[in-house]
Coordinates of C-alpha atoms in Angstrom, one line a residue:
M7 CA 136.6 -78.6 -206.6
E8 CA 133.2 -77.2 -207.0
N9 CA 132.6 -74.1 -204.4
K10 CA 130.4 -75.5 -201.5
Y11 CA 129.6 -71.9 -200.5
P12 CA 129.0 -70.2 -204.1
L13 CA 126.9 -67.2 -202.6
T14 CA 128.5 -64.2 -202.4
S15 CA 130.1 -63.3 -198.8
K16 CA 127.8 -60.6 -197.1
Y17 CA 130.7 -58.9 -196.0
L18 CA 132.0 -58.1 -199.4
N19 CA 131.3 -54.5 -200.5
R20 CA 130.3 -53.4 -196.9
S21 CA 130.1 -50.1 -195.6
R22 CA 133.4 -48.3 -195.3
A23 CA 132.9 -45.2 -193.2
N24 CA 135.7 -44.2 -192.0
L25 CA 138.1 -45.1 -194.9
S26 CA 140.3 -42.5 -196.0
D27 CA 139.2 -40.3 -198.9
S28 CA 142.6 -41.7 -200.7
T29 CA 140.9 -44.7 -201.8
T30 CA 140.6 -44.7 -205.6
A31 CA 137.6 -45.4 -207.8
S32 CA 139.6 -48.0 -210.2
T33 CA 139.7 -50.0 -206.5
A34 CA 136.2 -50.1 -206.3
A35 CA 135.5 -51.1 -210.3
Q36 CA 137.5 -53.9 -209.3
L37 CA 135.6 -55.3 -206.9
R38 CA 132.9 -55.2 -208.3
D39 CA 133.8 -57.0 -211.4
A40 CA 135.6 -59.8 -209.1
S41 CA 132.0 -59.9 -207.2
T42 CA 129.9 -60.4 -210.9
A43 CA 132.5 -62.8 -211.9
S44 CA 132.0 -65.1 -208.9
A45 CA 128.3 -64.4 -209.1
S46 CA 128.4 -66.0 -212.8
T47 CA 130.9 -68.7 -212.7
Y48 CA 129.3 -70.9 -209.9
A49 CA 125.9 -72.5 -210.1
P50 CA 123.5 -70.9 -207.6
R51 CA 122.7 -73.7 -204.7
Y52 CA 119.5 -72.1 -203.9
G53 CA 117.6 -71.5 -207.0
G54 CA 119.4 -68.3 -208.1
Y55 CA 118.4 -66.8 -205.1
K56 CA 120.7 -63.5 -203.7
S57 CA 121.5 -62.8 -200.2
R58 CA 119.6 -59.7 -198.9
F59 CA 122.4 -58.7 -197.1
L60 CA 124.5 -58.3 -200.5
N61 CA 125.3 -54.4 -201.0
K62 CA 122.8 -53.9 -198.1
S63 CA 122.7 -50.1 -197.0
K64 CA 125.7 -49.9 -194.6
S65 CA 123.3 -47.4 -192.2
S66 CA 126.5 -46.3 -190.5
A67 CA 125.9 -42.6 -189.7
A68 CA 127.8 -43.2 -186.5
L69 CA 130.9 -44.2 -188.3
A70 CA 131.5 -40.8 -189.7
S71 CA 134.4 -40.4 -192.3
E72 CA 137.6 -39.4 -191.7
K73 CA 136.3 -36.3 -192.5
D74 CA 134.7 -35.2 -189.5
G75 CA 135.8 -31.6 -189.4
D76 CA 134.1 -30.6 -192.3
E77 CA 130.4 -29.2 -192.1
D78 CA 129.0 -31.2 -194.7
D79 CA 129.4 -34.2 -193.4
A80 CA 126.3 -34.4 -191.0
G81 CA 123.9 -33.7 -194.1
D82 CA 125.6 -36.1 -196.5
A83 CA 126.0 -39.3 -193.8
P84 CA 122.6 -41.4 -193.7
S85 CA 120.6 -42.1 -190.4
A86 CA 119.5 -45.1 -189.3
V87 CA 115.9 -44.6 -190.5
E88 CA 117.7 -44.3 -194.3
G89 CA 119.5 -47.8 -193.6
R90 CA 116.3 -49.7 -192.4
E91 CA 114.0 -48.6 -195.8
A92 CA 116.9 -49.5 -197.6
V93 CA 116.8 -53.0 -196.0
D94 CA 113.1 -53.2 -195.8
G95 CA 112.2 -51.2 -198.6
R96 CA 114.0 -53.4 -201.6
Q97 CA 112.1 -54.5 -204.4
R98 CA 111.4 -58.2 -205.0
V99 CA 111.6 -59.1 -208.7
P100 CA 109.7 -62.4 -210.0
S101 CA 112.4 -64.7 -212.1
G102 CA 112.7 -68.0 -213.3
D103 CA 114.6 -69.2 -210.4
G104 CA 112.7 -67.4 -208.0
V105 CA 112.3 -64.0 -206.2
T106 CA 115.2 -62.1 -206.5
S107 CA 116.0 -59.4 -204.0
T108 CA 116.9 -55.5 -204.8
P109 CA 118.4 -52.9 -202.9
I110 CA 116.7 -49.8 -203.9
V111 CA 120.1 -48.3 -203.3
S112 CA 123.1 -49.7 -204.2
G113 CA 125.6 -49.8 -201.2
E114 CA 128.5 -48.7 -203.8
E115 CA 127.3 -45.6 -204.5
R116 CA 127.5 -44.4 -200.8
Y117 CA 130.3 -46.2 -199.9
P118 CA 133.1 -46.7 -202.7
S119 CA 134.9 -48.3 -200.6
G120 CA 135.7 -52.2 -199.6
R121 CA 137.0 -52.0 -196.2
S122 CA 134.8 -53.8 -193.8
R123 CA 132.1 -52.4 -191.2
Y124 CA 133.6 -54.2 -188.4
A125 CA 136.9 -52.9 -189.5
A126 CA 135.3 -49.3 -189.3
L127 CA 133.3 -49.8 -186.2
K128 CA 137.0 -50.9 -184.8
D129 CA 138.1 -48.2 -185.6
R130 CA 135.4 -45.5 -184.5
R131 CA 135.7 -46.8 -181.1
S132 CA 139.5 -46.9 -180.6
R133 CA 138.8 -42.9 -181.8
L134 CA 136.3 -42.3 -179.0
A135 CA 138.4 -44.6 -176.4
R136 CA 141.3 -41.8 -177.0
S137 CA 139.1 -39.0 -176.4
K138 CA 138.5 -37.6 -172.9
S139 CA 134.7 -37.4 -173.2
S140 CA 134.2 -40.9 -174.4
H141 CA 132.2 -42.2 -171.6
E142 CA 129.6 -39.5 -171.6
V143 CA 128.8 -40.4 -175.5
P144 CA 125.3 -41.8 -175.3
V145 CA 124.9 -45.8 -176.3
E146 CA 121.9 -44.2 -178.8
A147 CA 124.1 -41.9 -180.5
E148 CA 126.8 -44.4 -181.5
V149 CA 123.7 -46.3 -182.9
T150 CA 122.2 -43.6 -184.9
G151 CA 125.2 -42.1 -185.7
N152 CA 123.6 -38.6 -185.8
R153 CA 126.4 -36.2 -184.7
G154 CA 123.8 -33.3 -184.0
E155 CA 122.2 -36.0 -181.2
V156 CA 125.7 -36.0 -179.5
G157 CA 125.6 -31.8 -179.4
D158 CA 127.3 -29.5 -181.5
T159 CA 128.5 -27.8 -178.2
G160 CA 130.9 -31.1 -177.4
T161 CA 128.9 -31.5 -174.1
S162 CA 126.9 -34.5 -173.1
P163 CA 123.6 -34.5 -171.6
A164 CA 124.8 -35.0 -168.0
A165 CA 127.2 -32.7 -168.3
Q166 CA 124.7 -30.0 -169.3
E167 CA 122.8 -30.8 -166.3
K168 CA 125.3 -30.9 -163.6
P169 CA 125.0 -27.4 -162.0
T170 CA 128.4 -25.6 -162.3
N171 CA 130.9 -24.8 -159.4
E172 CA 130.0 -21.1 -159.5
E173 CA 126.2 -22.0 -159.1
S174 CA 126.5 -24.4 -156.7
G175 CA 129.6 -22.4 -154.6
S176 CA 127.2 -19.5 -154.3
S177 CA 124.4 -21.6 -152.3
L178 CA 127.0 -23.2 -150.5
S179 CA 128.7 -19.4 -149.7
T180 CA 125.6 -18.2 -148.3
W181 CA 124.9 -21.3 -145.7
A182 CA 128.5 -21.1 -144.6
R183 CA 128.0 -17.0 -144.3
Y184 CA 124.6 -18.1 -142.1
L185 CA 126.5 -20.6 -140.1
K186 CA 129.7 -17.9 -139.4
N187 CA 127.5 -15.0 -138.5
K188 CA 125.6 -17.4 -135.8
Y189 CA 128.4 -20.0 -134.6
G190 CA 131.9 -18.6 -135.8
P191 CA 134.5 -20.3 -137.6
R192 CA 134.7 -24.0 -137.7
H193 CA 138.3 -24.3 -139.5
K194 CA 141.7 -22.1 -139.0
E195 CA 140.9 -20.7 -142.6
D196 CA 138.3 -19.0 -141.5
D197 CA 140.1 -16.7 -139.2
E198 CA 140.5 -14.2 -142.2
T199 CA 138.0 -11.7 -142.7
D200 CA 135.5 -12.8 -145.4
T201 CA 133.2 -10.0 -147.3
I202 CA 129.7 -11.0 -147.8
E203 CA 128.8 -11.0 -151.5
S204 CA 125.1 -10.0 -151.3
S205 CA 123.9 -7.0 -153.3
D206 CA 122.0 -6.0 -150.0
V207 CA 125.0 -6.3 -148.0
S208 CA 128.7 -4.9 -148.3
T209 CA 130.1 -5.1 -145.0
P210 CA 133.1 -7.3 -144.3
V211 CA 132.0 -9.9 -141.4
T212 CA 134.9 -11.0 -139.3
S213 CA 134.3 -14.7 -138.8
Q214 CA 135.8 -14.8 -135.4
H215 CA 132.6 -15.4 -132.7
P216 CA 132.5 -12.8 -129.9
Y217 CA 133.5 -15.2 -127.0
M218 CA 136.8 -15.4 -129.2
Q219 CA 137.5 -11.9 -127.8
K220 CA 136.8 -12.5 -124.2
R221 CA 139.4 -11.2 -122.1
R222 CA 138.9 -7.7 -121.0
V223 CA 137.1 -6.9 -118.5
Q224 CA 133.8 -4.4 -119.0
L225 CA 133.1 -3.7 -115.4
K226 CA 133.5 -5.2 -111.9
F227 CA 132.2 -4.1 -108.9
G228 CA 132.2 -4.6 -105.3
V229 CA 134.3 -5.1 -102.4
R230 CA 134.4 -7.1 -99.0
G231 CA 131.8 -6.2 -96.7
S232 CA 128.3 -5.8 -95.6
E233 CA 127.3 -2.3 -96.5
P234 CA 125.0 -2.1 -99.7
G235 CA 126.6 -3.2 -103.0
S236 CA 129.7 -4.8 -100.7
F237 CA 129.5 -8.8 -100.5
T238 CA 131.2 -11.5 -98.8
W239 CA 131.5 -14.8 -100.2
P240 CA 129.1 -14.5 -103.1
R241 CA 128.0 -17.3 -104.8
G242 CA 125.3 -17.8 -107.2
V243 CA 124.5 -15.2 -110.3
A244 CA 121.6 -14.5 -112.3
V245 CA 121.0 -12.1 -115.1
G246 CA 117.1 -10.9 -115.1
P247 CA 114.7 -10.2 -117.8
D248 CA 116.2 -6.5 -118.2
N249 CA 119.5 -7.5 -118.2
C250 CA 119.8 -6.9 -114.3
I251 CA 122.5 -8.4 -112.3
V252 CA 121.7 -10.9 -109.3
V253 CA 123.7 -12.1 -106.6
A254 CA 123.9 -14.3 -103.8
D255 CA 125.7 -12.3 -101.2
S256 CA 126.2 -15.7 -99.4
S257 CA 127.7 -15.1 -96.3
N258 CA 125.5 -11.9 -95.6
H259 CA 122.6 -14.1 -96.1
R260 CA 120.7 -12.1 -98.5
V261 CA 120.3 -11.3 -102.3
Q262 CA 121.4 -8.1 -104.0
V263 CA 119.9 -6.7 -107.5
L264 CA 122.1 -4.4 -109.2
D265 CA 121.5 -2.9 -112.7
A266 CA 123.7 -3.9 -116.0
R267 CA 126.0 -1.2 -114.7
G268 CA 126.5 -2.5 -111.4
R269 CA 124.5 -0.4 -109.5
L270 CA 122.3 -1.2 -106.4
Q271 CA 118.6 -1.4 -106.8
T272 CA 117.3 -3.4 -104.1
T273 CA 118.5 -6.0 -101.8
F274 CA 116.1 -8.3 -99.4
G275 CA 117.1 -11.1 -97.1
T276 CA 118.4 -11.6 -93.2
Y277 CA 120.1 -14.4 -91.8
G278 CA 117.3 -17.0 -90.2
N279 CA 115.4 -19.8 -90.8
G280 CA 111.9 -18.3 -91.6
E281 CA 110.1 -17.0 -94.6
G282 CA 112.2 -14.8 -96.7
E283 CA 115.2 -15.6 -94.4
F284 CA 118.8 -17.4 -95.4
D285 CA 121.2 -19.3 -94.2
C286 CA 124.0 -19.4 -96.3
L287 CA 122.2 -19.1 -99.6
A288 CA 124.0 -20.8 -102.8
G289 CA 122.3 -20.5 -106.3
V290 CA 120.1 -17.7 -107.5
A291 CA 118.0 -17.6 -110.7
T292 CA 115.3 -15.3 -112.6
N293 CA 112.1 -16.5 -114.8
R294 CA 110.6 -15.5 -117.4
I295 CA 108.1 -12.8 -115.5
G296 CA 111.1 -11.5 -113.2
Q297 CA 111.0 -13.5 -109.7
F298 CA 113.9 -15.1 -108.2
I299 CA 114.1 -18.4 -107.2
I300 CA 116.9 -19.1 -104.2
A301 CA 118.5 -22.1 -103.1
D302 CA 118.6 -21.3 -99.3
R303 CA 121.3 -23.8 -98.9
Y304 CA 121.9 -24.8 -95.0
N305 CA 118.0 -24.5 -94.3
H306 CA 117.4 -27.0 -96.9
R307 CA 114.6 -25.5 -99.0
I308 CA 113.9 -23.2 -102.3
Q309 CA 112.1 -20.0 -101.5
V310 CA 110.3 -17.8 -104.2
F311 CA 110.1 -13.9 -104.3
D312 CA 108.4 -11.7 -106.4
P313 CA 110.5 -9.5 -108.6
S314 CA 110.3 -6.8 -105.7
G315 CA 112.1 -8.8 -103.5
R316 CA 108.6 -9.6 -101.5
F317 CA 108.2 -13.4 -100.4
L318 CA 105.9 -15.7 -102.5
R319 CA 106.5 -19.1 -101.2
V320 CA 109.1 -22.2 -100.2
F321 CA 109.4 -25.6 -100.9
G322 CA 111.4 -28.7 -99.8
S323 CA 113.1 -29.7 -96.5
Q324 CA 116.1 -31.6 -95.2
G325 CA 115.9 -35.7 -96.6
T326 CA 116.5 -37.8 -99.4
A327 CA 112.8 -38.6 -100.4
D328 CA 111.2 -37.1 -103.3
G329 CA 111.5 -33.6 -103.3
K330 CA 113.7 -33.2 -100.1
F331 CA 117.2 -31.6 -100.6
S332 CA 120.4 -31.9 -98.7
Y333 CA 122.6 -28.7 -99.4
P334 CA 120.6 -27.3 -102.6
W335 CA 123.1 -25.6 -104.3
G336 CA 122.8 -24.1 -108.2
V337 CA 119.2 -23.6 -109.7
T338 CA 117.6 -22.8 -112.9
T339 CA 114.5 -22.7 -114.9
D340 CA 113.7 -23.6 -118.7
A341 CA 111.2 -21.5 -120.8
L342 CA 107.8 -23.7 -119.4
G343 CA 108.8 -22.4 -115.7
F344 CA 109.9 -25.8 -114.5
I345 CA 112.3 -25.4 -111.3
Y346 CA 115.9 -27.6 -111.6
V347 CA 117.8 -28.0 -108.4
C348 CA 121.5 -29.3 -107.9
D349 CA 120.8 -31.4 -104.9
K350 CA 124.1 -31.3 -104.4
E351 CA 124.9 -34.1 -101.6
N352 CA 122.2 -36.3 -102.9
H353 CA 123.9 -36.4 -106.2
R354 CA 121.0 -35.4 -107.9
V355 CA 118.9 -33.5 -109.5
Q356 CA 115.3 -33.0 -109.3
V357 CA 112.6 -31.1 -111.1
F358 CA 109.4 -29.1 -109.5
Q359 CA 106.5 -27.1 -111.2
S360 CA 107.0 -23.1 -110.9
D361 CA 104.6 -24.0 -107.8
G362 CA 107.3 -26.2 -106.2
T363 CA 105.3 -29.6 -107.1
F364 CA 107.7 -32.2 -107.4
V365 CA 108.2 -33.8 -111.2
G366 CA 111.0 -36.0 -111.3
K367 CA 114.8 -36.4 -110.5
F368 CA 117.9 -37.8 -112.5
G369 CA 121.3 -38.8 -111.1
S370 CA 123.1 -40.9 -108.6
L371 CA 126.2 -41.4 -106.9
G372 CA 129.1 -42.3 -109.3
N373 CA 131.4 -41.7 -112.3
R374 CA 129.3 -43.1 -115.5
P375 CA 127.8 -41.3 -117.6
G376 CA 124.3 -40.1 -115.9
Q377 CA 126.2 -40.6 -112.4
L378 CA 126.7 -37.3 -110.4
E379 CA 129.1 -36.4 -107.4
H380 CA 128.4 -33.3 -106.0
P381 CA 126.9 -31.2 -108.8
H382 CA 126.9 -27.8 -107.8
Y383 CA 125.2 -25.5 -110.8
I384 CA 122.9 -26.1 -113.6
A385 CA 121.8 -24.3 -116.8
V386 CA 119.0 -25.0 -119.2
S387 CA 119.1 -24.1 -122.6
S388 CA 116.2 -22.7 -125.2
T389 CA 116.6 -26.2 -126.9
N390 CA 116.0 -28.1 -123.7
R391 CA 119.3 -29.1 -123.1
V392 CA 120.3 -29.4 -118.8
I393 CA 124.0 -28.5 -118.8
V394 CA 125.2 -29.7 -114.8
S395 CA 128.7 -29.3 -113.5
D396 CA 129.6 -32.5 -112.2
S397 CA 132.0 -30.7 -110.0
N398 CA 133.8 -33.9 -108.2
N399 CA 134.3 -35.8 -111.4
H400 CA 135.7 -32.4 -112.9
R401 CA 133.2 -32.9 -116.0
I402 CA 130.1 -31.2 -117.7
Q403 CA 127.4 -33.5 -118.3
V404 CA 124.9 -32.3 -120.8
F405 CA 121.0 -34.3 -120.4
D406 CA 117.7 -33.9 -122.3
V407 CA 114.5 -32.8 -119.8
N408 CA 113.7 -36.5 -119.4
G409 CA 117.3 -37.1 -117.6
K410 CA 119.1 -39.1 -120.4
V411 CA 122.5 -38.1 -121.0
I412 CA 123.2 -36.6 -124.3
T413 CA 126.9 -35.8 -124.4
T414 CA 129.8 -35.4 -121.4
F415 CA 132.9 -33.4 -121.5
G416 CA 136.1 -32.7 -119.8
G417 CA 138.1 -34.4 -117.3
E418 CA 140.4 -33.8 -114.5
G419 CA 143.7 -31.7 -115.1
A420 CA 144.6 -28.5 -116.5
E421 CA 144.5 -28.7 -120.0
E422 CA 142.0 -27.1 -122.4
A423 CA 138.6 -28.7 -121.9
Q424 CA 139.8 -30.3 -118.5
F425 CA 138.4 -29.0 -115.2
K426 CA 139.1 -28.9 -111.7
F427 CA 136.2 -28.9 -109.7
P428 CA 133.9 -27.0 -112.3
R429 CA 131.1 -24.7 -110.5
G430 CA 129.4 -22.0 -112.4
V431 CA 127.8 -22.9 -116.3
A432 CA 125.5 -21.0 -118.1
V433 CA 124.1 -21.3 -121.5
D434 CA 123.4 -18.4 -124.0
D435 CA 120.4 -18.5 -126.3
Q436 CA 122.6 -20.1 -129.2
G437 CA 123.7 -23.4 -126.9
Y438 CA 127.4 -22.0 -126.4
I439 CA 128.5 -23.3 -122.9
I440 CA 130.6 -21.2 -120.3
V441 CA 131.8 -23.3 -117.4
A442 CA 133.8 -21.6 -114.3
D443 CA 136.8 -23.8 -113.9
S444 CA 137.1 -23.1 -110.4
G445 CA 140.1 -25.1 -109.1
N446 CA 141.6 -24.0 -112.2
N447 CA 140.7 -19.7 -112.0
R448 CA 139.8 -19.7 -115.5
I449 CA 136.6 -19.7 -117.8
Q450 CA 136.3 -21.7 -120.2
I451 CA 134.0 -21.8 -123.5
F452 CA 132.5 -24.6 -125.7
N453 CA 130.4 -24.8 -128.7
P454 CA 127.3 -26.4 -128.4
E455 CA 128.4 -29.8 -129.4
G456 CA 131.0 -29.2 -126.4
V457 CA 133.8 -28.6 -128.2
F458 CA 136.3 -26.3 -126.6
M459 CA 136.8 -22.7 -127.8
K460 CA 138.5 -20.6 -125.9
A461 CA 140.1 -20.5 -121.8
F462 CA 140.9 -16.9 -120.5
G463 CA 142.0 -15.8 -116.4
C464 CA 144.3 -17.0 -114.0
W465 CA 144.7 -17.1 -110.1
G466 CA 145.1 -13.6 -108.4
S467 CA 143.1 -10.4 -107.5
G468 CA 144.0 -8.2 -110.6
D469 CA 141.4 -7.8 -113.6
G470 CA 140.4 -10.5 -115.2
E471 CA 142.3 -12.5 -112.5
F472 CA 140.0 -14.7 -110.1
K473 CA 140.5 -16.6 -106.6
G474 CA 137.7 -19.3 -106.3
L475 CA 135.3 -18.8 -109.2
E476 CA 131.7 -19.4 -108.7
G477 CA 128.3 -18.9 -110.4
I478 CA 128.5 -17.6 -113.7
A479 CA 125.5 -16.1 -116.1
V480 CA 125.4 -14.8 -119.6
Q481 CA 123.9 -11.1 -120.7
S482 CA 121.8 -10.9 -123.4
N483 CA 124.5 -8.6 -125.2
G484 CA 126.9 -11.8 -124.8
N485 CA 128.6 -10.2 -121.6
I486 CA 129.9 -12.8 -119.0
V487 CA 129.0 -12.3 -115.5
V488 CA 131.5 -14.1 -113.0
C489 CA 131.0 -14.3 -109.2
D490 CA 134.7 -14.0 -107.9
R491 CA 134.4 -15.4 -104.8
E492 CA 137.4 -14.9 -102.6
N493 CA 137.9 -11.2 -104.5
H494 CA 134.7 -10.9 -103.4
R495 CA 133.3 -9.4 -106.1
I496 CA 131.8 -9.4 -109.7
Q497 CA 133.4 -9.1 -112.6
V498 CA 132.0 -8.9 -115.9
F499 CA 133.7 -9.6 -119.6

């Protein structure tokens, strides 16, 4: 029976890039003889035209030989460009039956094996799949077969561009050191002492925040009495620009100003309802130019004095309308000089310009976020966060300057981050919040997000003990100043 397909198979004598060196030359010779015999036995169906794929150059440089470890393999392997020249640059010789396409370079000269290109490619892919880094080898490298393009170092371009752990760790550790220095540790493993690796600083830096060490009394002063330097039910406390301590000596109806060491500097005020007179004052504050702002509680008004204690102005009266008060308690100012007042019995906060002009208010009676019940003290951070002790709701609420709630934390109880009638609140220049947990007779410290950090103190009259905490303030050096109301004294930690 005559062969229907007289042409030689196009896969015969294809490239055998990965065939082992054990293939003998005699096998290749036998294959060439068989090919010649097959071509001469059958009459060509297509006028003697030979397939242009016959003995085609097998440009499979990507299919390196089994001897990949030899240094000469890369130089001997043909490139993809050479393979295209062998295909496109073949000679066309006229013959009696037509045009014969003859390759310039015989495939047998380069690939003396009868193994098919498909099998070699399959074997190549199998070896790549077993390689750990096969996913990093670009597709172009497999097509071109140029081992030099993959890289003699065995590292892909993606791996070369990826920063090392040492480089990224260096930048992260610098940032981590900055956060530790400013805000303290975030994890328990940070409690160990770390050493700065910078060449400029070699001093070991402890990761514990200074507030975590607060417990020991640095200073205490005051006893019950009406003499200068003595107190009777002190309530509000503030720190002046020069770290002086300003105390609302409530039942003595006066303000006492002491230096940072507790030595009396000045005193002003007496009992009454006239200018410069008080009736059980509560909150005190100082602004950036050293003026004193006093909540004259039972007179339902705010009074302002210059740094020497001389009366300047007064605003407010009893009532529920804007600009009126019902037992104003805590008071503070912000960097722009605005005055914030806890209008206790009206369950709200009112805001005024420095001259006493009403600006706005927020809060109403209730226990939902943004609502207040007997707010007592207030503080404003350097980032314009307004911190309010929502006393009868046993919580702290943080607002923006427009009165919108940012966060709320606390709840009634004696556990960490719980309160019983919190009173004084203070915030330092880094945003840490210090709360006088009056009903639990302790100080609690929170980070700027309201996360509990530390608590200290208990009921008593010894050092570090309290009876009825009231106002609280923070000095520029981080010392915490506390009004120990029923012990009639000031304690500094």
